[in-house]
Short mmCIF file of C-alpha atoms in Angstrom, two decimals:
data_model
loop_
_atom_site.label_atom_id
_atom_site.label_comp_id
_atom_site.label_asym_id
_atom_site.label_seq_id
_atom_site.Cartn_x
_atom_site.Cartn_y
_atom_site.Cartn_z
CA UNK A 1 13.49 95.28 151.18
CA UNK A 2 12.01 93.03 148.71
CA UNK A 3 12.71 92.73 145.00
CA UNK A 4 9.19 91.72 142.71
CA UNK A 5 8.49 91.17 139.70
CA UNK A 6 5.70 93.01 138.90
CA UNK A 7 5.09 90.78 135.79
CA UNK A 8 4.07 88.42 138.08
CA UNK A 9 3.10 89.74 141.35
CA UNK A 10 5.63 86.94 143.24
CA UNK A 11 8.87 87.83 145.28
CA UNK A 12 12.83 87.42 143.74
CA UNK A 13 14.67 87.88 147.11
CA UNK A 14 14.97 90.27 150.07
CA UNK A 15 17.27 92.15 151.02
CA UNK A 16 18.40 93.37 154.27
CA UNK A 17 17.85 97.34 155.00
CA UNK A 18 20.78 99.45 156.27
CA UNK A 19 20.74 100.73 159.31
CA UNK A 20 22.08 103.94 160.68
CA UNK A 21 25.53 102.24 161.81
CA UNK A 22 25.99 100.94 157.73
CA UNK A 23 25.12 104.73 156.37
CA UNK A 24 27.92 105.85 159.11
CA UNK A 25 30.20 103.12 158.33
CA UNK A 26 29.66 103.65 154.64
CA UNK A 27 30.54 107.60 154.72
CA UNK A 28 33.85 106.72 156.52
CA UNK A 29 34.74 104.68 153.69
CA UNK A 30 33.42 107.30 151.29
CA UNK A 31 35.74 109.56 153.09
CA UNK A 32 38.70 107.30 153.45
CA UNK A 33 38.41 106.35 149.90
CA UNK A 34 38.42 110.26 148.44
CA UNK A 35 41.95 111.69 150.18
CA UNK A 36 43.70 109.06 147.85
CA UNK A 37 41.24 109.22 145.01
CA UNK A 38 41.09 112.95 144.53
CA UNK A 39 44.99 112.79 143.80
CA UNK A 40 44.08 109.88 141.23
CA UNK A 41 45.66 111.46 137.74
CA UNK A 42 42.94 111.46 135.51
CA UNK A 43 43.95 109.61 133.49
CA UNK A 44 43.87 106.64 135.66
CA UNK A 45 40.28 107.51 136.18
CA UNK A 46 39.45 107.14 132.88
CA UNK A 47 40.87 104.16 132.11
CA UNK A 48 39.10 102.52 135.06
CA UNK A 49 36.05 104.28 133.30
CA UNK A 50 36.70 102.63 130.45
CA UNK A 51 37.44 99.06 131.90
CA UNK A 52 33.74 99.63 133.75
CA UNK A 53 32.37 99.85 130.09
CA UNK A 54 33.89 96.56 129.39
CA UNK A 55 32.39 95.28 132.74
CA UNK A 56 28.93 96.07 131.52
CA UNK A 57 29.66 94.59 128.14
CA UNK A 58 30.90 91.37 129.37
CA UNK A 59 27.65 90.76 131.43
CA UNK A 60 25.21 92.32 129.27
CA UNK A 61 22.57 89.83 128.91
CA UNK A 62 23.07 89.19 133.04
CA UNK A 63 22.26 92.55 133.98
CA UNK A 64 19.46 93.00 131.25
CA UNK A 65 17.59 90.04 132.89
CA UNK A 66 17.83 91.92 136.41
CA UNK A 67 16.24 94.48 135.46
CA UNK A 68 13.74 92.87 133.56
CA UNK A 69 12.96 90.91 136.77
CA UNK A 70 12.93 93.63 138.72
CA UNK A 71 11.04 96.35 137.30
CA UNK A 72 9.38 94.69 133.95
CA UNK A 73 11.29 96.23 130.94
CA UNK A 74 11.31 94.48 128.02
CA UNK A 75 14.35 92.38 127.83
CA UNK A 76 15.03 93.96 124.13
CA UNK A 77 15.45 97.70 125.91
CA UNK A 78 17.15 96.11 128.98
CA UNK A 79 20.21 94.91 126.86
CA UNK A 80 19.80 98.29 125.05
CA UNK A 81 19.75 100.20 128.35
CA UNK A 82 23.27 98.08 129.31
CA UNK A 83 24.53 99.15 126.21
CA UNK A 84 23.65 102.95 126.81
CA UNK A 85 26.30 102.75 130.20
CA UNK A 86 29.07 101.45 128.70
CA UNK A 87 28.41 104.13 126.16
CA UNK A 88 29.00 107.26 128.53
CA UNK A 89 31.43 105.28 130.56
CA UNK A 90 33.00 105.10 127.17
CA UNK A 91 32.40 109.06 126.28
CA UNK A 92 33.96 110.15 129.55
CA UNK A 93 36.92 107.80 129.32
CA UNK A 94 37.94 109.46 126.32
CA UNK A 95 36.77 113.14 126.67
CA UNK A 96 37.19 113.93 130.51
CA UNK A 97 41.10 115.37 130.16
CA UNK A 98 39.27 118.02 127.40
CA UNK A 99 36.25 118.89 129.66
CA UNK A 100 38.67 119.28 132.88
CA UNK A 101 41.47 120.64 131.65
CA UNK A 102 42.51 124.17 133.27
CA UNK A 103 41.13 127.45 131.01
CA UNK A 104 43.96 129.72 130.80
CA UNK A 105 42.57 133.72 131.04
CA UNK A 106 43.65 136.85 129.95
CA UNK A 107 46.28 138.40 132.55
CA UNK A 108 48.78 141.31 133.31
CA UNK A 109 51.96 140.50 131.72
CA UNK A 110 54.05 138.55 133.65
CA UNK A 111 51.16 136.41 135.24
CA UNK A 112 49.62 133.14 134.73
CA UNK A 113 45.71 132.94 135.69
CA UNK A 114 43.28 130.08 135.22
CA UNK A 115 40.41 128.10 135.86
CA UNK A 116 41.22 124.37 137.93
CA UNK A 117 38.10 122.21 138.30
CA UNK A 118 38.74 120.04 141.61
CA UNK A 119 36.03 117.53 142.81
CA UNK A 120 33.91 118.26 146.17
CA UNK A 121 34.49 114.96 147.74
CA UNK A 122 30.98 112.48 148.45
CA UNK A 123 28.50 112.97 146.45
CA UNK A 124 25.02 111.31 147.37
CA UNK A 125 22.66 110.23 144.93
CA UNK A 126 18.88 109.28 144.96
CA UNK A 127 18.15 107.38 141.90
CA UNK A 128 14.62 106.01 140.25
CA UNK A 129 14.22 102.70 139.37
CA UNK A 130 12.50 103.30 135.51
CA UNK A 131 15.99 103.02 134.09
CA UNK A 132 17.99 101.62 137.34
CA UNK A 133 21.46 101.46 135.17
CA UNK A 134 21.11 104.64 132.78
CA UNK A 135 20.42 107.28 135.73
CA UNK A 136 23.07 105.42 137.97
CA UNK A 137 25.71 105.59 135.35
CA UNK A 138 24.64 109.14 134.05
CA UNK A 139 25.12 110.67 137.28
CA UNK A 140 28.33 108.01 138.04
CA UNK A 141 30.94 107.88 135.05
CA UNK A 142 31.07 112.06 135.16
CA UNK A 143 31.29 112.74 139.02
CA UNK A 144 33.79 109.88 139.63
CA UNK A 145 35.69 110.72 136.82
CA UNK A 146 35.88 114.34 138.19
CA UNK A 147 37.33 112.88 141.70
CA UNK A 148 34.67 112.73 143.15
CA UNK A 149 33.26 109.76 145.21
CA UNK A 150 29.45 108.27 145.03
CA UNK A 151 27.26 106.69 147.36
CA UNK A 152 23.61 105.60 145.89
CA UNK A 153 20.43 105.36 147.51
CA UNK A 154 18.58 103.59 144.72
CA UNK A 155 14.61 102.89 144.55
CA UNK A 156 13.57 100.30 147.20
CA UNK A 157 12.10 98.00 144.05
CA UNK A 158 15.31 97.82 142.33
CA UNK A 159 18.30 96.18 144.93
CA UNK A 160 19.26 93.74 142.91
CA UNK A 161 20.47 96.44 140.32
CA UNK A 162 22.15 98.97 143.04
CA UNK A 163 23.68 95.47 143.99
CA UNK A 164 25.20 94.42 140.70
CA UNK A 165 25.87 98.18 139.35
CA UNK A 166 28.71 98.36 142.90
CA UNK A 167 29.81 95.14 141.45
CA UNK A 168 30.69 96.62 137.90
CA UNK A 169 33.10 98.73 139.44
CA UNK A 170 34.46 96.76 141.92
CA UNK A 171 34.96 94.11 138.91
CA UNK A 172 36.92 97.52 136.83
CA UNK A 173 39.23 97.80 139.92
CA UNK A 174 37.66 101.07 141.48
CA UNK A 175 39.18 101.26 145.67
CA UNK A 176 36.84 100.61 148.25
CA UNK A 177 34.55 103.35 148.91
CA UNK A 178 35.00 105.46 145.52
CA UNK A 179 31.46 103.96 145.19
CA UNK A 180 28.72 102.12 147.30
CA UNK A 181 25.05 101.29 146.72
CA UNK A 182 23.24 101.88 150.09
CA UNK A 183 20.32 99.85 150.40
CA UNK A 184 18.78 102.83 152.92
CA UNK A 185 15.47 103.33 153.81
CA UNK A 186 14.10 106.84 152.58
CA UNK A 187 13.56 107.93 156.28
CA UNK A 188 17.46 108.26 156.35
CA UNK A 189 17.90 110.56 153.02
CA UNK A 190 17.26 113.00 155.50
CA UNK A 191 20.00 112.18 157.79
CA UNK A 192 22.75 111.39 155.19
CA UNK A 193 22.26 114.48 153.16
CA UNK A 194 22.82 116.73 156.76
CA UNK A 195 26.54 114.68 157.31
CA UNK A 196 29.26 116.72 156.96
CA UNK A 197 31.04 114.08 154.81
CA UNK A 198 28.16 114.87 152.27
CA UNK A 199 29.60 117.11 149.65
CA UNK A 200 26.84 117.50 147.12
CA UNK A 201 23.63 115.54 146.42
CA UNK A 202 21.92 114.63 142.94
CA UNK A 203 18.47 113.19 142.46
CA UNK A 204 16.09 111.85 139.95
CA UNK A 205 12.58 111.65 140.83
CA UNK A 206 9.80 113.32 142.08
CA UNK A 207 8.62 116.70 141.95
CA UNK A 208 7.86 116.04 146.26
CA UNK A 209 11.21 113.92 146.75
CA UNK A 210 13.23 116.60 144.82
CA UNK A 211 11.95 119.76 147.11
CA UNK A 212 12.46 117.90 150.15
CA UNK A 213 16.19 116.89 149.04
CA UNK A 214 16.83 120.62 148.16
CA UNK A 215 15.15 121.73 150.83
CA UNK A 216 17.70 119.70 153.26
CA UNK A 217 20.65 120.66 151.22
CA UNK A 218 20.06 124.12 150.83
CA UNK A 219 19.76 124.76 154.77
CA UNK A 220 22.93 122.83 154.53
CA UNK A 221 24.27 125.05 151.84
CA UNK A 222 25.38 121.92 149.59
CA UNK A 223 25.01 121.84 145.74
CA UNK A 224 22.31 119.70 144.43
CA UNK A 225 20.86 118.76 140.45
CA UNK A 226 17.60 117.91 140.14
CA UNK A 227 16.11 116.05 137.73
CA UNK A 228 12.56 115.71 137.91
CA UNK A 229 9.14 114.89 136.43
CA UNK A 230 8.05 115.97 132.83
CA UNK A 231 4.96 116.61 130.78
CA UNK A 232 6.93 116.45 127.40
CA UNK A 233 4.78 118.13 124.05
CA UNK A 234 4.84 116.27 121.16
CA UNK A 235 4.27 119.01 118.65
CA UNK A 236 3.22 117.72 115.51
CA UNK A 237 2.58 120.57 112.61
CA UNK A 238 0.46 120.90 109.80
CA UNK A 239 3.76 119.99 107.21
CA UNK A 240 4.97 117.55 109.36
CA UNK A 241 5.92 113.83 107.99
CA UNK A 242 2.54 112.28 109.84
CA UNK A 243 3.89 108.25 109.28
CA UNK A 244 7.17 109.58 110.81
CA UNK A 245 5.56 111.58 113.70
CA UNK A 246 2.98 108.86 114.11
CA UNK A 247 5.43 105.81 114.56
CA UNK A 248 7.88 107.88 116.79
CA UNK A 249 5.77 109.38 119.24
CA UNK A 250 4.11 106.14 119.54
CA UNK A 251 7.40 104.60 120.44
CA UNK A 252 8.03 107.91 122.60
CA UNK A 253 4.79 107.67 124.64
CA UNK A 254 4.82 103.85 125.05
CA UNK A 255 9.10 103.08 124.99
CA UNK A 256 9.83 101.61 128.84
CA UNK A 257 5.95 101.10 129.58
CA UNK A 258 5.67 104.74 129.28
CA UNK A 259 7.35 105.11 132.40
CA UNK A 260 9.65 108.15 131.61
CA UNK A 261 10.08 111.41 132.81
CA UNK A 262 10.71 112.87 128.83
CA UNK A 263 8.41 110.20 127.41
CA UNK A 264 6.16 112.15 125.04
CA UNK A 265 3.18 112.78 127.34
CA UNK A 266 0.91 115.49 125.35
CA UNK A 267 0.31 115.41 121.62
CA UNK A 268 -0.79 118.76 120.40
CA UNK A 269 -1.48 118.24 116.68
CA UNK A 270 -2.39 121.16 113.86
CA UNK A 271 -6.18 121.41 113.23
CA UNK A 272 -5.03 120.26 109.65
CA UNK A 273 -3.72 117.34 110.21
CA UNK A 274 -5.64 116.27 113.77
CA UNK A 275 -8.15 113.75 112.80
CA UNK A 276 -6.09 112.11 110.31
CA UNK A 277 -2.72 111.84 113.03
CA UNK A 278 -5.56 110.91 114.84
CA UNK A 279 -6.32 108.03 113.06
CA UNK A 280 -3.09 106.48 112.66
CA UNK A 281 -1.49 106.89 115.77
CA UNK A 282 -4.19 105.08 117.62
CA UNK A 283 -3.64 102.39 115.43
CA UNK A 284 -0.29 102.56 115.79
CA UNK A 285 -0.53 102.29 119.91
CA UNK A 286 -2.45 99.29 119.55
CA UNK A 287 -0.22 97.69 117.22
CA UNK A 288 2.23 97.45 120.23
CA UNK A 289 2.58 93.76 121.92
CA UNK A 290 1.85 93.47 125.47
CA UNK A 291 3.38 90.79 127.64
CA UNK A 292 5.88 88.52 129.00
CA UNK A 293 9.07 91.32 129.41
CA UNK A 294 11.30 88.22 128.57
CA UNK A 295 9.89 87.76 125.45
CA UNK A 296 11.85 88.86 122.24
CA UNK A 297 8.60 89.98 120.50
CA UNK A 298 6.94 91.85 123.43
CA UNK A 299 6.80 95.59 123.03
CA UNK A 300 5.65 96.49 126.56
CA UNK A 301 6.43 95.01 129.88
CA UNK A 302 3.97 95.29 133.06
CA UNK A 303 4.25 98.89 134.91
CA UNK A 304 6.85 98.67 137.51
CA UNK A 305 4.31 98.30 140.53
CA UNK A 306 0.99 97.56 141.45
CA UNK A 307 0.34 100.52 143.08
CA UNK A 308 1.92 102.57 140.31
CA UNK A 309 -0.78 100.98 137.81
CA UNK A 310 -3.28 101.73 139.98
CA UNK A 311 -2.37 105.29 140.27
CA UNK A 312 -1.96 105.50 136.49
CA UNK A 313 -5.60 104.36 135.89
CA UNK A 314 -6.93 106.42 139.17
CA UNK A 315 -5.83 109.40 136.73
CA UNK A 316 -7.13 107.98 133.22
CA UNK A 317 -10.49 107.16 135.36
CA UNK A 318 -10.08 110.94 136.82
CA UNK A 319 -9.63 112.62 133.75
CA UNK A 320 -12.77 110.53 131.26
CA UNK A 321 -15.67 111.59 134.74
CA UNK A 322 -14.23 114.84 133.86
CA UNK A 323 -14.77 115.10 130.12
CA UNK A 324 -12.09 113.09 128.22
CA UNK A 325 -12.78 110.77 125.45
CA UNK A 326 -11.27 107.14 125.65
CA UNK A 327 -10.62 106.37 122.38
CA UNK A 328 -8.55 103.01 123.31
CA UNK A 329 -6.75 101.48 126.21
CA UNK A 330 -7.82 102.72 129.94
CA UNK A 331 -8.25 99.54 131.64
CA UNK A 332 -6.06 97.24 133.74
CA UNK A 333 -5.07 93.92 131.53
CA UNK A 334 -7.37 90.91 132.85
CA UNK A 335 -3.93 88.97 133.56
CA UNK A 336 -1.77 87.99 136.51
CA UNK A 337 0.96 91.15 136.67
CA UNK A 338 0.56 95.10 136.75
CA UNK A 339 -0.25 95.17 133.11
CA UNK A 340 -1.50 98.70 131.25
CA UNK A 341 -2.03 99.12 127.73
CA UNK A 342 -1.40 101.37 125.60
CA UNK A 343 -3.99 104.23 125.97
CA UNK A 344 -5.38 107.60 124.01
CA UNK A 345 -7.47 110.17 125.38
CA UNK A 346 -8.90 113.18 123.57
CA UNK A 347 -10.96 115.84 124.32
CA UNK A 348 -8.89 116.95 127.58
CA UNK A 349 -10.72 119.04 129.78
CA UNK A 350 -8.77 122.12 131.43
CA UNK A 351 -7.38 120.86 135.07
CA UNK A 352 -8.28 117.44 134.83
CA UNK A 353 -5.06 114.76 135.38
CA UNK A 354 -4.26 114.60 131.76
CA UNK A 355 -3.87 117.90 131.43
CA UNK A 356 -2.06 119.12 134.41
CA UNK A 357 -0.49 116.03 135.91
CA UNK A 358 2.49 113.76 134.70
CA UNK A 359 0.86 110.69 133.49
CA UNK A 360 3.68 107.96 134.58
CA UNK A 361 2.66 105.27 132.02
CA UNK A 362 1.47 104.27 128.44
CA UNK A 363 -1.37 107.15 128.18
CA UNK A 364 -1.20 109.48 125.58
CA UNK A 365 -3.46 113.14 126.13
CA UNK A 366 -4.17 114.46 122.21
CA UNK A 367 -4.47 118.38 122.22
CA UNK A 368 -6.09 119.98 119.05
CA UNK A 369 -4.25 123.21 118.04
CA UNK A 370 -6.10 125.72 115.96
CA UNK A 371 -2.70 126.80 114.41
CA UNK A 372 1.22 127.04 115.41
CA UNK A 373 1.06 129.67 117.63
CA UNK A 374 -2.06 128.11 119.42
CA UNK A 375 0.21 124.97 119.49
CA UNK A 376 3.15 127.01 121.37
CA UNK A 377 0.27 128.57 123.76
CA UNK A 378 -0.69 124.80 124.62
CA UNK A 379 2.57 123.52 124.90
CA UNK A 380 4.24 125.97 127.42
CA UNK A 381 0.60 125.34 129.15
CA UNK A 382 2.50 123.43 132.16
CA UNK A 383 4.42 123.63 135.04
CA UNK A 384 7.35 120.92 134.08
CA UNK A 385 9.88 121.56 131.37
CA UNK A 386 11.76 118.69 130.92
CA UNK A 387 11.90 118.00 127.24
CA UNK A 388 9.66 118.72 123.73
CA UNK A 389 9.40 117.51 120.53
CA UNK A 390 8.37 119.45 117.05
CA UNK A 391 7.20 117.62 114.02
CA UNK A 392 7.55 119.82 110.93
CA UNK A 393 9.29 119.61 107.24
CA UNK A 394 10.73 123.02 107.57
CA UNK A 395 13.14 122.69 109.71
CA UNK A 396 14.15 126.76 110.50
CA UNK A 397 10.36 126.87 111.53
CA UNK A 398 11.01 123.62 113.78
CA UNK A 399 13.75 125.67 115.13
CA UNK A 400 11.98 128.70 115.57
CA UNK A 401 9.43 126.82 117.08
CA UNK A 402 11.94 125.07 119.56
CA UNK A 403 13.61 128.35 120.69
CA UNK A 404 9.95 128.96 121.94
CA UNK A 405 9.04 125.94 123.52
CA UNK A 406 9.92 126.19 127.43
CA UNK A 407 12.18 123.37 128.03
CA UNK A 408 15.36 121.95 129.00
CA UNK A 409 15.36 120.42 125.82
CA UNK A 410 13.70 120.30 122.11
CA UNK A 411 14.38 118.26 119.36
CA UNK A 412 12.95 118.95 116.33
CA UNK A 413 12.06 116.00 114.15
CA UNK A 414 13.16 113.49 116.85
CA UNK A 415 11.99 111.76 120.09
CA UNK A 416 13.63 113.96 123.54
CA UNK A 417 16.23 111.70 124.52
CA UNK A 418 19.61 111.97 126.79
CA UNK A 419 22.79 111.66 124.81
CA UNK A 420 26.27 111.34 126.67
CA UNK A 421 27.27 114.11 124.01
CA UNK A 422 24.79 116.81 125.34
CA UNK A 423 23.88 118.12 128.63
CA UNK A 424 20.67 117.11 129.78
CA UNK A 425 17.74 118.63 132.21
CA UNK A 426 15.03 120.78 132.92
CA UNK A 427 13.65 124.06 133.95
CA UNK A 428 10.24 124.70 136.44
CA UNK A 429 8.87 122.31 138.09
CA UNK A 430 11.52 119.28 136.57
CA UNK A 431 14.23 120.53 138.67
CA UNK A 432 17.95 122.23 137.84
CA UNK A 433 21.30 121.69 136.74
CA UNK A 434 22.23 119.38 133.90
CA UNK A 435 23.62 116.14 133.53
CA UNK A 436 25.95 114.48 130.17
CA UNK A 437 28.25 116.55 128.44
CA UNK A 438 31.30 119.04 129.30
CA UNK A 439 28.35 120.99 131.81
CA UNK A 440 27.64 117.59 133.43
CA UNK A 441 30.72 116.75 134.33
CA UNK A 442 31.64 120.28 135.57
CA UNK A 443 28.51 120.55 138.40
CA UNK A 444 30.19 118.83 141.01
CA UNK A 445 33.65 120.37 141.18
CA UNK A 446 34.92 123.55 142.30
CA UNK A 447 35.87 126.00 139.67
CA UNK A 448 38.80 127.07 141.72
CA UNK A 449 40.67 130.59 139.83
CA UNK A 450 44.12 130.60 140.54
CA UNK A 451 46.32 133.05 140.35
CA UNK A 452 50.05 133.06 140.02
CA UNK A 453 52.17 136.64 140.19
#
């Protein structure tokens, strides 16, 4: 398994695969390790939560640089990214008692009767390498902090950060085997999600990698969240603030090298205000810096892979024979490294990649919209429902218009983001279930009613 930096093409380090023997040693541990842990009192849990968050603090600009090296993010959103974990290791070191705590319910006299949420036991997770700390830790702090234990399969690019993210909470004094980065092959998802010791499974990925995960686990009757791809609208109105909604969707399409499953992705924009949004937002995508990921004033890294690039401009190239207008970007970078700019199609054809694909990268499809309810038609025009964003001054028609969009989640005025403080996912084609929050925490435990006469 080797590590590259796709800045520059050349190999960090390799790391050994693990066989069938490690995934079978590993689950004993993961086993071994949840009979003591499950009896844990929570609030030991959470203050090894919270000792985790001072982990990632203490090693911030360490961890920031691995990722950087591994999958090309600009070393400014790295350190961000590191600051993001400790902030929901933080949030469920303080709020887990509340969001586990028994519910009392209404009973005969003389009787007690409540809700008890216990953990499963080994929870496997498939992780993506665009943010290889953020989804770790989103799917980690909860489900440990339940009781649970973790074993992560992360992306095959990104070993040096399922590596280092063990090491955080070995470092915060976690047992052995409450959680362990795998360095498996894919071939052997297969085989580890059909164990018995396998409790639950939750992945972030693929729309393909997702169904074949619930596929397994459902003939294996085991819970699974999915969260998956995303074709996020970027609604922008005809009373909307246009230098607001032009410098934040810019930073929404292009934040990570575009390489975000609630990354504004479509741009459907009120015939009112088109040409002028127009206008300013492709100046404002290529006002954005290109380059060296290490550097303090670049904007955007490389894309995380060669292959991925290539795939990103196989669908720009896809979509302009069909009909779309290039207005900037849609070439490779003449440079050593898996460089993309920042790119703005119009004009988008019906069934052509920019209109019915994701598009995993720094390419922005603008939609004209004859009117708001034309702009709601276009929006819900997808299979994925991740996330959405309205742009609009009135903000009870931004709700309105939210409550209509079909998504996990809409933010009106704002770029779709994840928050510790609110559950997260999708509906259709980007998967089930919901991360962050009191509901994230609460999806890999049983609800257990007990009732005492």
């Amino acid at each position: 398994m080797d590590a590259i930096n796709p800045a520059t093409g050349r190999r960090i380090e390799s790391y050994e695969d693990a066989t069938e023997s490690d995934v079978r040693d590993a689950l004993d541990r993961a086993e071994t390790a949840y009979e003591s842990w499950r009896h844990r009192p929570l609030r030991e849990r959470e203050t090894l939560l919270a000792d985790a968050a001072d982990v990632l603090r203490e090693n911030e600009e360490r961890y920031a640089r691995l990722m950087t090296e591994e999958m090309g993010k600009p070393i400014s959103q790295a350190r961000s990214e590191v600051q993001k974990c400790a902030w929901v290791c933080d949030h469920y070191a303080e709020h887990a008692s509340a969001y586990l705590g028994d519910d009392h319910h209404p009973s005969p006299p003389g009787t007690t009767v409540k809700t008890s949420y216990e953990p499963l036991g080994t929870v496997l997770a498939v992780m993506p390498w665009n943010f290889p700390f953020w989804q770790v830790f989103r799917f980690a702090a909860p489900y440990l902090t339940a009781g649970n234990v973790g074993v992560l399969k992360h992306a095959s690019n990104v070993p040096g950060c399922a590596e280092a993210i063990e090491e955080v909470f070995r470092e915060a004094g976690y047992p052995d085997g409450v959680f362990q980065s795998l360095l498996a092959p894919s071939d052997l998802i297969d085989d580890i999600l059909r164990d018995d010791r396998v409790k639950a499974a939750t992945l972030t990925g693929s729309g393909p990698a997702g169904r074949a995960v619930a596929s397994t686990a459902g003939e294996e009757l085991k819970k699974t969240v999915l969260e998956l791809g995303g074709s996020d609208p970027f609604v922008v109105l005809d009373d909307a603030d246009l230098d607001a909604a032009v410098e934040v969707g810019a930073q929404a399409r292009n934040q990570n090298g575009g390489q975000s499953c609630i990354a504004a992705k479509r741009f459907i924009v009120h015939d009112d205000v088109y040409d002028d949004f127009l206008d300013r937002f492709v100046d404002e995508m290529e006002s954005f810096v290109v380059g060296d990921p290490t550097d303090e004033e670049t904007d955007m890294g490389p894309q995380a892979r060669e292959e991925l690039m290539e795939e990103l401009h196989g669908q720009v190239t896809a979509s302009v024979e069909a009909g779309a207008t290039l207005v900037t970007g849609g070439e490779p970078l003449n440079r050593e490294g898996a460089f993309y700019p920042p790119t703005v199609l119009t004009d988008i054809p019906e069934g052509c990649p920019a209109d019915d694909e994701e598009l995993f990268g720094p390419v922005a499809a603008v939609f004209r919209a004859e009117d708001e309810e034309a702009a709601i038609e276009t929006a819900n025009d997808t299979e994925f429902g991740l996330g959405a964003s309205v742009w609009t001054e009135d903000r009870e028609r931004g709700e309105r218009v939210a409550h209509r969009i079909e998504a996990g989640c809409t933010y009106v005025n704002q770029l779709t983001k994840s928050d510790p403080r609110v559950p997260f996912g999708g509906i259709g084609d980007s998967g089930y279930g919901r991360e962050l929050s009191e509901v994230g925490i609460t999806e890999f435990v049983n609800k257990k009613t007990i009732w005492v006469e």
